[in-house]
Amino acid sequence: MEKVMGMKFEVCGVTKALAAVWRITDQDNDVIFNKRRSYIKNNKTGKELEMRNTGKSWVIDINFVKLLETGQRDNLGKATITVDSGAEESVAPPGVFPGAIMPSPMSKSGKKYRAANGNGIANLGQQNVKFRTREGQRAPYRCKLLRW
């Protein structure tokens, strides 16, 4: 049985996809960073999602999938998401995730996020994304698009 996870992403003018640890833990998950083994553990199911050490950060490797009416999966591409303990929001650049971009309350209001350097980052909308991890785990993610 495949694990189903959920997370909201803000897709924006950043250079790579970042998953905010607080968003992950807010969904009753533990995030464990360790030299030997790092993973995200769901406290309700006990299931674990392995993270890969790149030498400077921890990432999740994913495959985008679309579930077809036949029950088969259509693979739509791959991406890597960095798990970031310092991020205030989960973000990704436009074009990382497949699928339609929908307006979000923040994109409609014209409000902006603030980058670490103080520059504003405009919200471009949301995107609903489904993916599988390298371990075959599937997760629907709702994403928002942002632009510097």
C-alpha positions as MATLAB code, in Angstrom:
seq = 'MEKVMGMKFEVCGVTKALAAVWRITDQDNDVIFNKRRSYIKNNKTGKELEMRNTGKSWVIDINFVKLLETGQRDNLGKATITVDSGAEESVAPPGVFPGAIMPSPMSKSGKKYRAANGNGIANLGQQNVKFRTREGQRAPYRCKLLRW';
ca = [
       0.000    0.000    0.000;
       1.343    3.416   -0.939;
       1.668    6.191    1.616;
      -0.368    9.338    0.907;
       1.001   12.659    2.177;
      -0.212   16.214    1.850;
       1.611   19.557    1.802;
       0.974   23.060    0.526;
       3.715   24.535   -1.687;
       4.063   28.159   -2.732;
       5.573   28.023   -6.233;
       7.622   31.169   -6.858;
      10.689   32.778   -8.361;
      13.118   30.818   -6.218;
      15.885   28.614   -7.625;
      14.799   25.250   -6.151;
      11.895   23.551   -4.391;
      12.004   23.818   -0.574;
       9.754   21.945    1.861;
       9.357   23.897    5.123;
       9.882   21.595    8.102;
       7.190   23.396   10.109;
       4.651   22.603    7.356;
       5.664   18.940    7.485;
       5.509   18.748   11.301;
       2.200   20.659   11.328;
       0.679   17.590    9.607;
       1.665   15.316   12.568;
       4.996   14.198   11.118;
       8.416   14.090   12.744;
      11.443   15.213   10.717;
      14.648   13.470   11.772;
      18.031   14.794   10.565;
      20.893   12.423   11.397;
      24.290   11.466    9.940;
      23.315    7.811    9.745;
      19.751    8.127    8.521;
      17.312   10.995    7.955;
      13.606   10.595    7.361;
      10.100   11.989    7.809;
       7.865    9.832   10.007;
       4.071   10.053   10.044;
       2.935    9.736   13.668;
      -0.484    8.303   12.756;
       0.669    5.528   10.430;
       4.269    5.032   11.558;
       5.345    5.138    7.879;
       8.700    6.714    7.093;
       9.886    8.664    4.071;
      13.653    8.517    3.553;
      15.637   11.676    2.823;
      18.886   11.693    0.844;
      21.968   13.644    2.021;
      23.504   15.753   -0.768;
      26.454   16.724    1.429;
      25.000   20.141    2.238;
      21.279   19.442    2.580;
      18.614   16.747    2.827;
      16.310   16.111   -0.138;
      13.389   13.980   -1.274;
      13.596   12.628   -4.840;
      10.166   12.431   -6.462;
       8.458   11.251   -9.659;
       5.328   13.129  -10.748;
       2.429   10.858  -11.601;
      -1.068   11.204  -12.975;
      -3.561    8.509  -12.031;
      -5.497    7.350  -15.092;
      -9.086    6.050  -15.111;
      -7.719    2.567  -15.811;
      -5.847    2.648  -12.483;
      -2.521    2.905  -14.308;
      -0.061    5.735  -13.675;
       1.287    8.168  -16.237;
       4.781    9.369  -15.258;
       5.094   13.129  -15.822;
       8.688   13.794  -14.769;
      11.051   14.006  -11.807;
      12.170   16.607   -9.285;
      14.123   16.986   -6.065;
      12.686   18.817   -3.041;
      15.038   20.148   -0.355;
      13.723   19.728    3.202;
      14.467   23.105    4.840;
      14.270   23.695    8.595;
      14.696   27.467    8.130;
      12.025   28.035    5.473;
       8.900   29.893    6.573;
       6.934   28.453    3.654;
       7.240   25.562    1.210;
       8.131   27.059   -2.181;
       9.184   26.029   -5.686;
       9.964   27.875   -8.918;
       7.436   28.011  -11.770;
       7.681   25.042  -14.115;
       8.947   22.537  -11.529;
       5.537   20.910  -11.067;
       3.287   19.754  -13.908;
      -0.361   20.809  -14.050;
      -2.550   23.894  -14.132;
      -1.885   26.975  -11.999;
      -4.902   28.217  -10.047;
      -5.282   31.602   -8.290;
      -4.763   31.648   -4.524;
      -6.066   34.173   -1.969;
      -2.572   35.659   -1.696;
      -2.060   35.911   -5.470;
      -5.455   37.603   -5.826;
      -4.616   40.156   -3.112;
      -1.199   41.010   -4.592;
       0.603   40.368   -1.285;
       4.248   39.278   -1.354;
       6.555   37.039    0.643;
       9.893   38.380    1.842;
      13.149   36.643    0.879;
      16.082   36.340    3.310;
      17.751   39.299    1.552;
      14.637   41.456    2.073;
      13.397   41.381   -1.542;
       9.724   40.758   -2.178;
       8.492   37.542   -3.819;
       5.100   37.765   -5.566;
       2.662   34.870   -5.256;
       1.546   33.615   -8.702;
      -1.049   31.071   -7.543;
      -1.508   27.446   -6.498;
      -0.922   24.134   -8.183;
      -2.201   20.667   -7.265;
       0.502   18.055   -7.754;
       0.716   14.296   -7.197;
       4.001   12.456   -6.984;
       5.699    9.266   -5.879;
       8.950    9.102   -3.977;
      11.840    6.843   -4.975;
      10.329    4.315   -2.573;
       7.074    4.390   -4.579;
       5.148    6.461   -2.043;
       2.495    8.729   -3.515;
       1.560   12.180   -2.260;
      -0.838   14.930   -3.410;
       0.704   18.395   -2.948;
      -1.045   21.737   -3.338;
       1.401   24.345   -4.608;
       1.378   28.121   -4.938;
       3.345   29.975   -7.629;
       5.481   32.978   -6.695;
       7.702   35.370   -8.638;
      10.464   37.720   -7.466;
];
